[in-house]
mmCIF file of C-alpha atoms in Angstrom:
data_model
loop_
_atom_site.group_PDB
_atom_site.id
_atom_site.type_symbol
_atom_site.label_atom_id
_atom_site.label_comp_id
_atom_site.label_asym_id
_atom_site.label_seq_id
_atom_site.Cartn_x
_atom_site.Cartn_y
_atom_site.Cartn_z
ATOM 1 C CA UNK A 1 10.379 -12.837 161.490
ATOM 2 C CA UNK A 2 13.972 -14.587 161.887
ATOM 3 C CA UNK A 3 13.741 -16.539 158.664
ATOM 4 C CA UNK A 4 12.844 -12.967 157.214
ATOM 5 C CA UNK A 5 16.090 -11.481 159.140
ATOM 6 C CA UNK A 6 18.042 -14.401 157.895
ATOM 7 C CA UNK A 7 16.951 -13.685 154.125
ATOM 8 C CA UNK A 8 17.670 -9.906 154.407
ATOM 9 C CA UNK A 9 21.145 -10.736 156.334
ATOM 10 C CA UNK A 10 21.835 -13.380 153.083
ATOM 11 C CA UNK A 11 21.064 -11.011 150.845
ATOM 12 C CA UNK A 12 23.008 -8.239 152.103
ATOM 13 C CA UNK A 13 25.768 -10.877 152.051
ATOM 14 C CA UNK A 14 25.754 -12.013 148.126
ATOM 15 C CA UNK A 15 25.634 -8.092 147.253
ATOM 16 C CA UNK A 16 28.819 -7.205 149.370
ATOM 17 C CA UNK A 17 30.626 -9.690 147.747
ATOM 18 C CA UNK A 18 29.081 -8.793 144.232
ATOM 19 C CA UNK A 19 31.005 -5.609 145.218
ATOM 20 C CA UNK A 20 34.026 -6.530 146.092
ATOM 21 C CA UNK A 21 34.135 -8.578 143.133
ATOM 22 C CA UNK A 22 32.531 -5.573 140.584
ATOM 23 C CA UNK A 23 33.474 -2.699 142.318
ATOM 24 C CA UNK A 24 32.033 0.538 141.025
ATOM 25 C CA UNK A 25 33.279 2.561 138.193
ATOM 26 C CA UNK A 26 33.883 5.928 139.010
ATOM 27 C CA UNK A 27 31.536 9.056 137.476
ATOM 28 C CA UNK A 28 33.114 10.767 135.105
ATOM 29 C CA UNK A 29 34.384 13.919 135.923
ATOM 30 C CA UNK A 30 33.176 17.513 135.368
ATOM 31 C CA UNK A 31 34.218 21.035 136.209
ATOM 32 C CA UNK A 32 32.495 24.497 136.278
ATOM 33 C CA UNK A 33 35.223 25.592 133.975
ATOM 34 C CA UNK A 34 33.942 26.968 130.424
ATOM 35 C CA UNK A 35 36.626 25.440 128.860
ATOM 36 C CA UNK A 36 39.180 23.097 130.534
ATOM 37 C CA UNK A 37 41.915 19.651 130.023
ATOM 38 C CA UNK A 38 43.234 17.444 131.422
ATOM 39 C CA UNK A 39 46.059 15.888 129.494
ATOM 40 C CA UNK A 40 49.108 13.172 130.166
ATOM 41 C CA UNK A 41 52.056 14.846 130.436
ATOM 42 C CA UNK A 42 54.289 12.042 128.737
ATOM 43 C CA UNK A 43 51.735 11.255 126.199
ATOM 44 C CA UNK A 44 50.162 13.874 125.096
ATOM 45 C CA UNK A 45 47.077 11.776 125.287
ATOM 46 C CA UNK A 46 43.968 14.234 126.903
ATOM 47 C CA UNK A 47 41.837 11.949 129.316
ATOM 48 C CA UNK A 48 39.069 14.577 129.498
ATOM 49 C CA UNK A 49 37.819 17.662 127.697
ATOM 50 C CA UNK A 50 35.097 20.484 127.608
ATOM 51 C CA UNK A 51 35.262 23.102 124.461
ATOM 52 C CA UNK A 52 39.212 22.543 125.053
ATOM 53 C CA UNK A 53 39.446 24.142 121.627
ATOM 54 C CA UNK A 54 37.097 27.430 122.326
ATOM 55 C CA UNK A 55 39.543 30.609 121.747
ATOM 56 C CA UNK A 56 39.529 32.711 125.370
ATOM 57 C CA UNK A 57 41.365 35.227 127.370
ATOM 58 C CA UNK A 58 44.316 33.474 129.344
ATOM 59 C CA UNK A 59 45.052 36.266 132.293
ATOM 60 C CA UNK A 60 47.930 35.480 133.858
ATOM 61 C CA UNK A 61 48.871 32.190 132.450
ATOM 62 C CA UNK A 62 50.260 33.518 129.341
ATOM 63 C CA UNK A 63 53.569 33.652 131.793
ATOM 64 C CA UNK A 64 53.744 30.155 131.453
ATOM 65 C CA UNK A 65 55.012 31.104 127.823
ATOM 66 C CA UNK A 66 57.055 34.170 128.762
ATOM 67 C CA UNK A 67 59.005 32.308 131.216
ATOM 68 C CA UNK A 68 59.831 29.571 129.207
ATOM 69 C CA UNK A 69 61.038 31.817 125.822
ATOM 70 C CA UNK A 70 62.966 33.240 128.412
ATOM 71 C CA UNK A 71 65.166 30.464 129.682
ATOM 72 C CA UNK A 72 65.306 29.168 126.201
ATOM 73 C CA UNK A 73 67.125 32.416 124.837
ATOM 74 C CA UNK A 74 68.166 34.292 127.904
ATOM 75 C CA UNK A 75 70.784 33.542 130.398
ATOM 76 C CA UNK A 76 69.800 32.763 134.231
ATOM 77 C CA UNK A 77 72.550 34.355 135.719
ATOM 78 C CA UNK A 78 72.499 37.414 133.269
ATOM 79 C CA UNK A 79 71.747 40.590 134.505
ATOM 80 C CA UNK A 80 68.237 42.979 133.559
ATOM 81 C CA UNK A 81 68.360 46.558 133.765
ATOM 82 C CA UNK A 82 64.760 47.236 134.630
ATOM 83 C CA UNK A 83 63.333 50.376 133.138
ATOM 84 C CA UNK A 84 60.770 52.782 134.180
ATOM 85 C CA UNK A 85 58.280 51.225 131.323
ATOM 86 C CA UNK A 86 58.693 47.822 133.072
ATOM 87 C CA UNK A 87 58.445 49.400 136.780
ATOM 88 C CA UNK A 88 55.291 50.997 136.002
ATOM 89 C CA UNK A 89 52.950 48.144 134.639
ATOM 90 C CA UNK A 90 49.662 48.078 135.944
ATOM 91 C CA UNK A 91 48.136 44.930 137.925
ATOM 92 C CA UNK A 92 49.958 42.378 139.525
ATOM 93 C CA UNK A 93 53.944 43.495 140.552
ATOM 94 C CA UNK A 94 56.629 41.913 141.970
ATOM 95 C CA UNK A 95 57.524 45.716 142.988
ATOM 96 C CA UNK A 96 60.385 46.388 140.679
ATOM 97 C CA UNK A 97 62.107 49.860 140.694
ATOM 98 C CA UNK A 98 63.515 51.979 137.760
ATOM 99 C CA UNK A 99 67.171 51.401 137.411
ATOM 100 C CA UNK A 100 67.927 48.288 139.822
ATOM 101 C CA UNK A 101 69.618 45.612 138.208
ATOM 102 C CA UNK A 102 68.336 42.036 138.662
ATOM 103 C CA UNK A 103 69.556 38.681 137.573
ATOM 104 C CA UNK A 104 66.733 36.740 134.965
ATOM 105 C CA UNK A 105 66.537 33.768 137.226
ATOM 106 C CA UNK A 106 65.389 36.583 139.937
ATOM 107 C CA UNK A 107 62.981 38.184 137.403
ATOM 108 C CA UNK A 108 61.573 34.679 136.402
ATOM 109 C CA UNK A 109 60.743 33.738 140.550
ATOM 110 C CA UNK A 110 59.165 37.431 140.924
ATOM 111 C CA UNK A 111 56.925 36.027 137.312
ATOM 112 C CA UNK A 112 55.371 33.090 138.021
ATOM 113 C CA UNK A 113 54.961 33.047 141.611
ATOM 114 C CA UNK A 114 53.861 37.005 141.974
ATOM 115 C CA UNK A 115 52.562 37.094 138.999
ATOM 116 C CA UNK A 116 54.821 40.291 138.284
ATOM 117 C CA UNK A 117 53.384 41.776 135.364
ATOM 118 C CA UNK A 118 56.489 44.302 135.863
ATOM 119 C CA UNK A 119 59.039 41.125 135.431
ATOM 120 C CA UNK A 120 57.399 39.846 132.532
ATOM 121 C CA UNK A 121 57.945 43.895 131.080
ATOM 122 C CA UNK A 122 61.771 43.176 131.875
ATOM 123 C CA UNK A 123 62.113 39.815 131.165
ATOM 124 C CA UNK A 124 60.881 40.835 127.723
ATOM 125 C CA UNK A 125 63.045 43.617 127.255
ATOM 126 C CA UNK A 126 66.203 41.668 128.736
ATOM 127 C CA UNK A 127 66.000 38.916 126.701
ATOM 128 C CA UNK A 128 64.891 40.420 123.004
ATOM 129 C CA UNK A 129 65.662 44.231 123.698
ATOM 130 C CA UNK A 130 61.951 44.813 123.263
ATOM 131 C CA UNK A 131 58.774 43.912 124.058
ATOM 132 C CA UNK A 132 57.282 43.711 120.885
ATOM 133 C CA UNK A 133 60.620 41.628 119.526
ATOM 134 C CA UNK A 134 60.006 38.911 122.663
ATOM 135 C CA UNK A 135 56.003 38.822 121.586
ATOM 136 C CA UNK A 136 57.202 37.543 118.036
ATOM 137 C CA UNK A 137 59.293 34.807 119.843
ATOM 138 C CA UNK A 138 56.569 33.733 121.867
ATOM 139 C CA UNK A 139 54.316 33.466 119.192
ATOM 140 C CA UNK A 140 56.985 31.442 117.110
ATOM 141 C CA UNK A 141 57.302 29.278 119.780
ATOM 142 C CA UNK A 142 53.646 28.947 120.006
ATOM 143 C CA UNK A 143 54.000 28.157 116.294
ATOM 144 C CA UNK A 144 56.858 25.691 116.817
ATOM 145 C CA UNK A 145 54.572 23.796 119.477
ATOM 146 C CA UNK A 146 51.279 23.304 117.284
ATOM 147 C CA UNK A 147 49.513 25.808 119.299
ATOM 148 C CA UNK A 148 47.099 26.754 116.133
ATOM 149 C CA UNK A 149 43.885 28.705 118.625
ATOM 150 C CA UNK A 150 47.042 31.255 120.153
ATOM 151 C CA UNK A 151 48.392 34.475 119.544
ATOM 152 C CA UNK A 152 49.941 36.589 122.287
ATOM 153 C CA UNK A 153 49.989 40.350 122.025
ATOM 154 C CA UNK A 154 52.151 40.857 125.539
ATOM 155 C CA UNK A 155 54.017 38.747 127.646
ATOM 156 C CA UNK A 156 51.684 39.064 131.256
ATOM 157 C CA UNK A 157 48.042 38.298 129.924
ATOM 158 C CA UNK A 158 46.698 41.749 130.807
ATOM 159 C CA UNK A 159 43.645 41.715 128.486
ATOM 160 C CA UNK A 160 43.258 42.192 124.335
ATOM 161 C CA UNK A 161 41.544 41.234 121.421
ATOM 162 C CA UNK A 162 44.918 39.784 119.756
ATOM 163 C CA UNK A 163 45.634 37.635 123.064
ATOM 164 C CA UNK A 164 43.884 34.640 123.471
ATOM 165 C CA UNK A 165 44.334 30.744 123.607
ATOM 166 C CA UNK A 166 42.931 27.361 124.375
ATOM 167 C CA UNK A 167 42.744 24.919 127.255
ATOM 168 C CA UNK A 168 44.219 22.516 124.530
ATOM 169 C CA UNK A 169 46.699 24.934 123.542
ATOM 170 C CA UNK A 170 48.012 25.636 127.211
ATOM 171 C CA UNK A 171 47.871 21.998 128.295
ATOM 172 C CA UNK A 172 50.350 21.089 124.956
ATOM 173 C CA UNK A 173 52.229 24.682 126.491
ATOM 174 C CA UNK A 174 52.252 23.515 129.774
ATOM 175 C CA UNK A 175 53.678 20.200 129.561
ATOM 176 C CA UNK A 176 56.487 21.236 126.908
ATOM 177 C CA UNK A 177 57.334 23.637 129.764
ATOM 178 C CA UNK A 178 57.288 20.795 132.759
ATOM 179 C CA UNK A 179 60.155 19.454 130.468
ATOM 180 C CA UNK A 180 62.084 22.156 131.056
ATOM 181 C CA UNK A 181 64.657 21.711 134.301
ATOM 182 C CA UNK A 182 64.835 24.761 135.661
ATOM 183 C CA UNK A 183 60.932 25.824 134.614
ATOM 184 C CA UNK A 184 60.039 22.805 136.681
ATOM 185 C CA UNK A 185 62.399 24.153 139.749
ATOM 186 C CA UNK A 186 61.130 27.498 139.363
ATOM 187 C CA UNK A 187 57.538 26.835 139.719
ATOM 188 C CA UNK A 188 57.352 24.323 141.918
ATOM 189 C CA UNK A 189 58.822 26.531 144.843
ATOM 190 C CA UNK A 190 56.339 27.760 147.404
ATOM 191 C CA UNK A 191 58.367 30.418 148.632
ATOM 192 C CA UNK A 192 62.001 31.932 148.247
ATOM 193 C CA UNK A 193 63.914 35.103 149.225
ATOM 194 C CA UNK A 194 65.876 36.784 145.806
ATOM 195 C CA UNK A 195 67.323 40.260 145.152
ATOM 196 C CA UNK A 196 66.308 40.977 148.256
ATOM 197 C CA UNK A 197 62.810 39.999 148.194
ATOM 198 C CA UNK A 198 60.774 37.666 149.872
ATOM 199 C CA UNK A 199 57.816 36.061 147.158
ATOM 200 C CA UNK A 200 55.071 33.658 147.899
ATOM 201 C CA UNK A 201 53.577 31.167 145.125
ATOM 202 C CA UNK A 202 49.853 32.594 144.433
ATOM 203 C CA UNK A 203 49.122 28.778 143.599
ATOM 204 C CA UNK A 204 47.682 27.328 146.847
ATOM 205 C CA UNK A 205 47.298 23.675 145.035
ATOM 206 C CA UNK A 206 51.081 23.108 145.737
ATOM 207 C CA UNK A 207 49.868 22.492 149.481
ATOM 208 C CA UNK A 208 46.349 21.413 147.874
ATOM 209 C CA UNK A 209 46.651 18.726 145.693
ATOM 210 C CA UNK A 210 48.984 15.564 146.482
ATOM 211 C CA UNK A 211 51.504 15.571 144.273
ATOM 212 C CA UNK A 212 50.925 19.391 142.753
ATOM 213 C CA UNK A 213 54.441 20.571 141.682
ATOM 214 C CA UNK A 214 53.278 23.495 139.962
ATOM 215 C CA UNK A 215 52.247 26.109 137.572
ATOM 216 C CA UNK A 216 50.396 29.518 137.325
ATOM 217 C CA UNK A 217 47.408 31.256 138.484
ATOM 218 C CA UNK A 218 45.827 33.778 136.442
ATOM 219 C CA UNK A 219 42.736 36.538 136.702
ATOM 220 C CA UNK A 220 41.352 39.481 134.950
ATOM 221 C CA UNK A 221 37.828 40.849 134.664
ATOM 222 C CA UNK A 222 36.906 39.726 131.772
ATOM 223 C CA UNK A 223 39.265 36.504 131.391
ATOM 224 C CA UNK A 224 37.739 35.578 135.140
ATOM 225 C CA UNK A 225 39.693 33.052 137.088
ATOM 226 C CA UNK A 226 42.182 30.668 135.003
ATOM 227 C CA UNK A 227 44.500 28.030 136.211
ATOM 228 C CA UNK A 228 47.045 25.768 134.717
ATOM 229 C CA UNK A 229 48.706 23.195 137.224
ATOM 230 C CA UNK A 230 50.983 20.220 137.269
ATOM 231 C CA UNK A 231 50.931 17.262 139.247
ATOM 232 C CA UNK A 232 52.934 13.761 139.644
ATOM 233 C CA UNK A 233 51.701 10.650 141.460
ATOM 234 C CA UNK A 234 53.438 7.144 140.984
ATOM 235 C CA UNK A 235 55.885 8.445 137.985
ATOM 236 C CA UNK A 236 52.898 9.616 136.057
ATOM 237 C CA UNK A 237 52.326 13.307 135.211
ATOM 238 C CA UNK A 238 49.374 15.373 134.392
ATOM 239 C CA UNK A 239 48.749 18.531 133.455
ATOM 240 C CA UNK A 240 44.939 20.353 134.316
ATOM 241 C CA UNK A 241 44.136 23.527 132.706
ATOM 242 C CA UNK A 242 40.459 25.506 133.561
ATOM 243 C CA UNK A 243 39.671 28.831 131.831
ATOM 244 C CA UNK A 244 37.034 31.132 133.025
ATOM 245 C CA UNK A 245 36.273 28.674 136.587
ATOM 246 C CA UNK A 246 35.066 30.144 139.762
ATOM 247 C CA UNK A 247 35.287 26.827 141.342
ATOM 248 C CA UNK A 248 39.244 26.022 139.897
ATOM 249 C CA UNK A 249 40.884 24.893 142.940
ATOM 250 C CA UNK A 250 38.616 22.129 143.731
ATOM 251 C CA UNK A 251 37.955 21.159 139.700
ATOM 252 C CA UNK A 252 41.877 20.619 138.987
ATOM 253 C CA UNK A 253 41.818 18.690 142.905
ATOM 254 C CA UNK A 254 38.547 15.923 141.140
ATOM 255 C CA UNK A 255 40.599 16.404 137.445
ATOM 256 C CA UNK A 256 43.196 15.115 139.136
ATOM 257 C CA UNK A 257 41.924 12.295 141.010
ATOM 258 C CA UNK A 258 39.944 11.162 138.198
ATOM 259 C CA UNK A 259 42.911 11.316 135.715
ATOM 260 C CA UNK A 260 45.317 9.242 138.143
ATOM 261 C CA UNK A 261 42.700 6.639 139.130
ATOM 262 C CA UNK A 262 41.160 5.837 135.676
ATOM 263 C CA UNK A 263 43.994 6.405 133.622
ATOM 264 C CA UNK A 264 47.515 5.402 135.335
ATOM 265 C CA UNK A 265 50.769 5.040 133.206
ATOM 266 C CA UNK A 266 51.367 1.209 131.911
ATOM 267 C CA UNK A 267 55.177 0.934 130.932
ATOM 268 C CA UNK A 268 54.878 -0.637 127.897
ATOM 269 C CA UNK A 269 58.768 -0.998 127.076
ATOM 270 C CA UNK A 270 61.850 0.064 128.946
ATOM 271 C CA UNK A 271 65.224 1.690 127.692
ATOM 272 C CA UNK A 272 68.130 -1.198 127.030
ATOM 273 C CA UNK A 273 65.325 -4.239 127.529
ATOM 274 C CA UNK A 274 66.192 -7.114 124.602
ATOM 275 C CA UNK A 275 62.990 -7.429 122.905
ATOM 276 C CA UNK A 276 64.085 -10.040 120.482
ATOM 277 C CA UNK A 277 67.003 -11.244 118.240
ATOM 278 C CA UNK A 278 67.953 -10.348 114.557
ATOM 279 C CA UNK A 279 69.606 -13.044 112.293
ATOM 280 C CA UNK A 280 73.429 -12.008 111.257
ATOM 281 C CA UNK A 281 74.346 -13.014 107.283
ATOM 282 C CA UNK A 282 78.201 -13.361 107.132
ATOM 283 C CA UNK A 283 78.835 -13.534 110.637
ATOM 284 C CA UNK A 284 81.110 -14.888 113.049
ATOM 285 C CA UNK A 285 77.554 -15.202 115.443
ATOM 286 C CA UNK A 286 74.178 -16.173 113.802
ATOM 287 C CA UNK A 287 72.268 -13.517 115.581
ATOM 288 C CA UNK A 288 72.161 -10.600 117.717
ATOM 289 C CA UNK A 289 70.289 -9.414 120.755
ATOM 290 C CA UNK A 290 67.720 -6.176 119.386
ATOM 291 C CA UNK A 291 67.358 -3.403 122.418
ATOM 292 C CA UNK A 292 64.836 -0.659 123.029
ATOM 293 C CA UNK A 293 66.537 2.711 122.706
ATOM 294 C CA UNK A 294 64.322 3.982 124.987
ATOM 295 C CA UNK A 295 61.724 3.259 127.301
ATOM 296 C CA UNK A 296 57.716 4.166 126.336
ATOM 297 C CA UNK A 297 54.890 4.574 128.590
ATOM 298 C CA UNK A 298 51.260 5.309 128.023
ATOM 299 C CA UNK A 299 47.958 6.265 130.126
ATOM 300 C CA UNK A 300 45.458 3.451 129.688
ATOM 301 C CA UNK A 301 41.887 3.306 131.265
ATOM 302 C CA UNK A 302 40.805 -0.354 132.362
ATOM 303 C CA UNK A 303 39.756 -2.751 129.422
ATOM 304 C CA UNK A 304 42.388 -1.103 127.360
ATOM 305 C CA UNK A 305 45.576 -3.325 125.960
ATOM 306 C CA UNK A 306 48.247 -1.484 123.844
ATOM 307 C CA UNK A 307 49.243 -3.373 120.839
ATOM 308 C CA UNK A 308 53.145 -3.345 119.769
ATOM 309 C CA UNK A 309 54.172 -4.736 116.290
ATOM 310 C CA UNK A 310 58.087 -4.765 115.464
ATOM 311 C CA UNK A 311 59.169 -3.385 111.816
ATOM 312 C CA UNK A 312 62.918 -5.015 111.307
ATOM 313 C CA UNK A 313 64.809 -6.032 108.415
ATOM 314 C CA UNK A 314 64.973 -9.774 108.161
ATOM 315 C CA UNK A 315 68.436 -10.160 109.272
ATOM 316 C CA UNK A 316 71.537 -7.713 109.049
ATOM 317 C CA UNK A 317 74.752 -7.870 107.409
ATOM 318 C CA UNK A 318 77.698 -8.213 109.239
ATOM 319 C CA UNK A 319 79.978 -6.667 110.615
ATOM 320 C CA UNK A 320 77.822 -4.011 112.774
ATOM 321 C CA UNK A 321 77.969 -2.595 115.534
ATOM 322 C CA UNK A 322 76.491 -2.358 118.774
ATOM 323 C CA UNK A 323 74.000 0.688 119.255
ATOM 324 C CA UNK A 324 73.221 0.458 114.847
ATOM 325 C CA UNK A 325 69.472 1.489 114.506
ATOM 326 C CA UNK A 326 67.499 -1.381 112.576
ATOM 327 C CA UNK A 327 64.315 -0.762 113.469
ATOM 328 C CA UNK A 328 61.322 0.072 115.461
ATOM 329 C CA UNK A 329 58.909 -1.111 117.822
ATOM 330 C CA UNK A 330 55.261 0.545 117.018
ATOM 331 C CA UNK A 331 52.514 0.741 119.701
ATOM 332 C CA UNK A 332 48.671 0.543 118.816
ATOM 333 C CA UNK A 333 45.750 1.447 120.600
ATOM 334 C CA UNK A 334 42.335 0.397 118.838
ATOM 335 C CA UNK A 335 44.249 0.632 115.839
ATOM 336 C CA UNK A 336 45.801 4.018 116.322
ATOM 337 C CA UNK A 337 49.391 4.528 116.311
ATOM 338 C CA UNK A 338 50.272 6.219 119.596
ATOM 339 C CA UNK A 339 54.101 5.761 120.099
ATOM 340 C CA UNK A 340 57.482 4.034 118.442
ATOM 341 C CA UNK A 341 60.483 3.592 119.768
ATOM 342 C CA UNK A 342 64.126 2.916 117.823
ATOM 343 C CA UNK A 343 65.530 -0.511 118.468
ATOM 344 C CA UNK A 344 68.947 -1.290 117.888
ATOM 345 C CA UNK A 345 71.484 -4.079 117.807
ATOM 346 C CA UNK A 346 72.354 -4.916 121.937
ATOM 347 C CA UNK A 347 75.834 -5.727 120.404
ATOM 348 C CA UNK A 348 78.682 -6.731 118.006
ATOM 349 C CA UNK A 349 78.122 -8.753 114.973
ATOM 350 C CA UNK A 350 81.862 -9.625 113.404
ATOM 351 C CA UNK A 351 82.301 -10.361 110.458
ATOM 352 C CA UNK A 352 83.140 -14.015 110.067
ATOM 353 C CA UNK A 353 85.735 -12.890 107.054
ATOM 354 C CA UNK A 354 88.917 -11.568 108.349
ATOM 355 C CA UNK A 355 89.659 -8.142 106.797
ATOM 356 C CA UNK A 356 93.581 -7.973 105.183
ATOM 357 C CA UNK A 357 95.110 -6.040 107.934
ATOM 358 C CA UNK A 358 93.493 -7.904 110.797
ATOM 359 C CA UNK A 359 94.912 -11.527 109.077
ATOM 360 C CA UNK A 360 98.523 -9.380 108.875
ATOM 361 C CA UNK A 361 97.958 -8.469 112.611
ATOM 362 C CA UNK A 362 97.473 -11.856 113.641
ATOM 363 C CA UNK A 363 99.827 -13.458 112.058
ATOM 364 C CA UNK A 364 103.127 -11.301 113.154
ATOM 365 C CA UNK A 365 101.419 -12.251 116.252
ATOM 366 C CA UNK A 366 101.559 -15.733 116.329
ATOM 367 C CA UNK A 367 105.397 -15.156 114.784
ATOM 368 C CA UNK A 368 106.274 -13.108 117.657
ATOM 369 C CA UNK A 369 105.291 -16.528 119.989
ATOM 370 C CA UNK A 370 107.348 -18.310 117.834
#
């Protein structure tokens, strides 16, 4: 009986350290969503999919676009008239009244965190004079953005046949938006008091999700529930987006975790960091210090290695300056371009031949000591 004990207590023994050595990979992810994505802000890359590019009804997060044409063309501190066509829109309200003047920034709050289908009326007629004129920039923007599965017919998501989109299309929507300063501010605030109103963020993953700092909650009949959201961990953003999900909250809380743990940002190259030296021809120096313009980052899951190959001339000419593009630096994954970044000269290269004027110079120089 002990000598069996003894086996059984070995062999529990080898497989705990097997694990610590091996430790498991984690399940890959799914969501009740009919369509959803999860996709690196940064990137672009999408680290999971499900019929991302299936053409639905988007509710409420069509504001995502509204608000953003808005601060693109409007003014913040400009000031909306709000009519009685805007007043009197149906579903969600941020309560406007006929004839009270608002700034945009105000309008935008009483948007995307009441999900005023009123403010998106008078952000729309603030900013292009009409709502059908601020429908046409929204869908050039859409355009503009590569966001081929869209076309908006309003600017709140209340339900037609001409207004639709995909979780692909809102992920590439919502993470142009996250770029956007005072997009980011807006909807990242759980609760503020404007134009004399108090308004609550309808997105409960703000005090959900670690890290959530934002977007927009959406919901009709026959769209059913549909959620965009934003979240940062370590540096690294991602953006989840579920369409037609009764179970949202907790899918974009697992997208989330999945996306964070299995593929975290690898800086691959950082802005001003020498990356190698270029030979000078006619120089007073040989060669010159070549510097990454900016610095690149990319999601990678574990096993994967980005690749970087450098395209440069084979030396330059002097004299040049520092800051001169010369180059690039191209990253690979499995063969596939994913990112390149400029490189340019980290300094001065003088010519080693004194110009006319700069011989003169020196010499009534040298004269003057004399």
């Amino acid at each position: 009986m002990k000598t069996r004990f003894k086996r059984f207590t070995a062999l529990l023994c080898a497989l705990l350290c097997l694990y610590s050595i091996f430790p498991c990979k984690v399940s890959a992810v799914s969501t009740s969503a009919t369509s959803s994505v999860l996709m690196d802000v940064d990137s672009g890359r999408v680290l999971y999919a499900q019929n991302e590019n299936k053409k639905m009804l988007i509710a409420s997060t069509t504001k995502i676009m509204t608000a953003l044409v808005a601060l693109e063309n409007g003014e913040l501190r400009g000031t909306v008239k709000v009519t009685a066509e805007a007043a009197n829109t149906e579903g969600s309200s941020m309560y406007l009244k006929a004839g009270e003047k608002l700034t945009l920034e105000t309008l935008l709050y009483g948007l995307m965190l009441s999900s005023g289908n009123d403010a998106a009326v008078a952000v729309a007629q603030g900013v292009a004079g009409s709502t059908d004129k601020f429908v046409k920039l929204m869908n050039q923007k859409a355009k503009e953005l590569g966001m081929n599965g869209t076309s908006f017919a309003n600017p709140n998501g209340l339900d037609d046949e001409k207004h639709y989109s995909t979780a692909r299309d809102m992920a590439v929507l919502a993470c142009a938006a996250m770029n956007n300063e005072a997009f980011a501010r807006i909807v990242s605030t759980r609760s503020v008091t404007v134009g004399g109103r108090t308004l609550t963020n309808h997105n409960k993953l703000l005090s959900y999700v670690d890290g959530c700092i934002g977007l927009k909650t959406g919901y009709t009949k026959a769209a059913g529930r549909t959620l965009v959201s934003c979240a940062r961990r370590n540096g690294q953003r991602l953006v989840a987006v579920t369409l037609q999900d009764g179970n949202d909250w907790a899918d974009h809380a697992a997208l989330y975790d999945y996306g964070f743990s299995q593929y975290p940002a690898h800086r691959a190259m950082t802005i001003g960091e020498t990356v190698g030296t270029l030979a000078v021809t006619g120089g007073v120096s040989t060669a010159i210090p070549v510097v990454a313009a900016e610095s690149f980052s990319w999601p990678l899951a574990q096993g994967e290695k980005l690749e970087v190959r450098f395209e440069l001339p084979e030396s330059v000419k002097a004299p040049v300056t520092a800051g001169t593009k010369v180059g690039h630096a191209v990253f690979t994954l499995s063969g596939k371009e994913t990112g390149r970044v400029e490189l340019l000269c980290g300094g001065d290269a003088l010519s080693a031949i004194q110009p006319p004027s700069s011989l003169l110079r020196r010499m009534g120089e040298l004269l003057k000591k004399c």
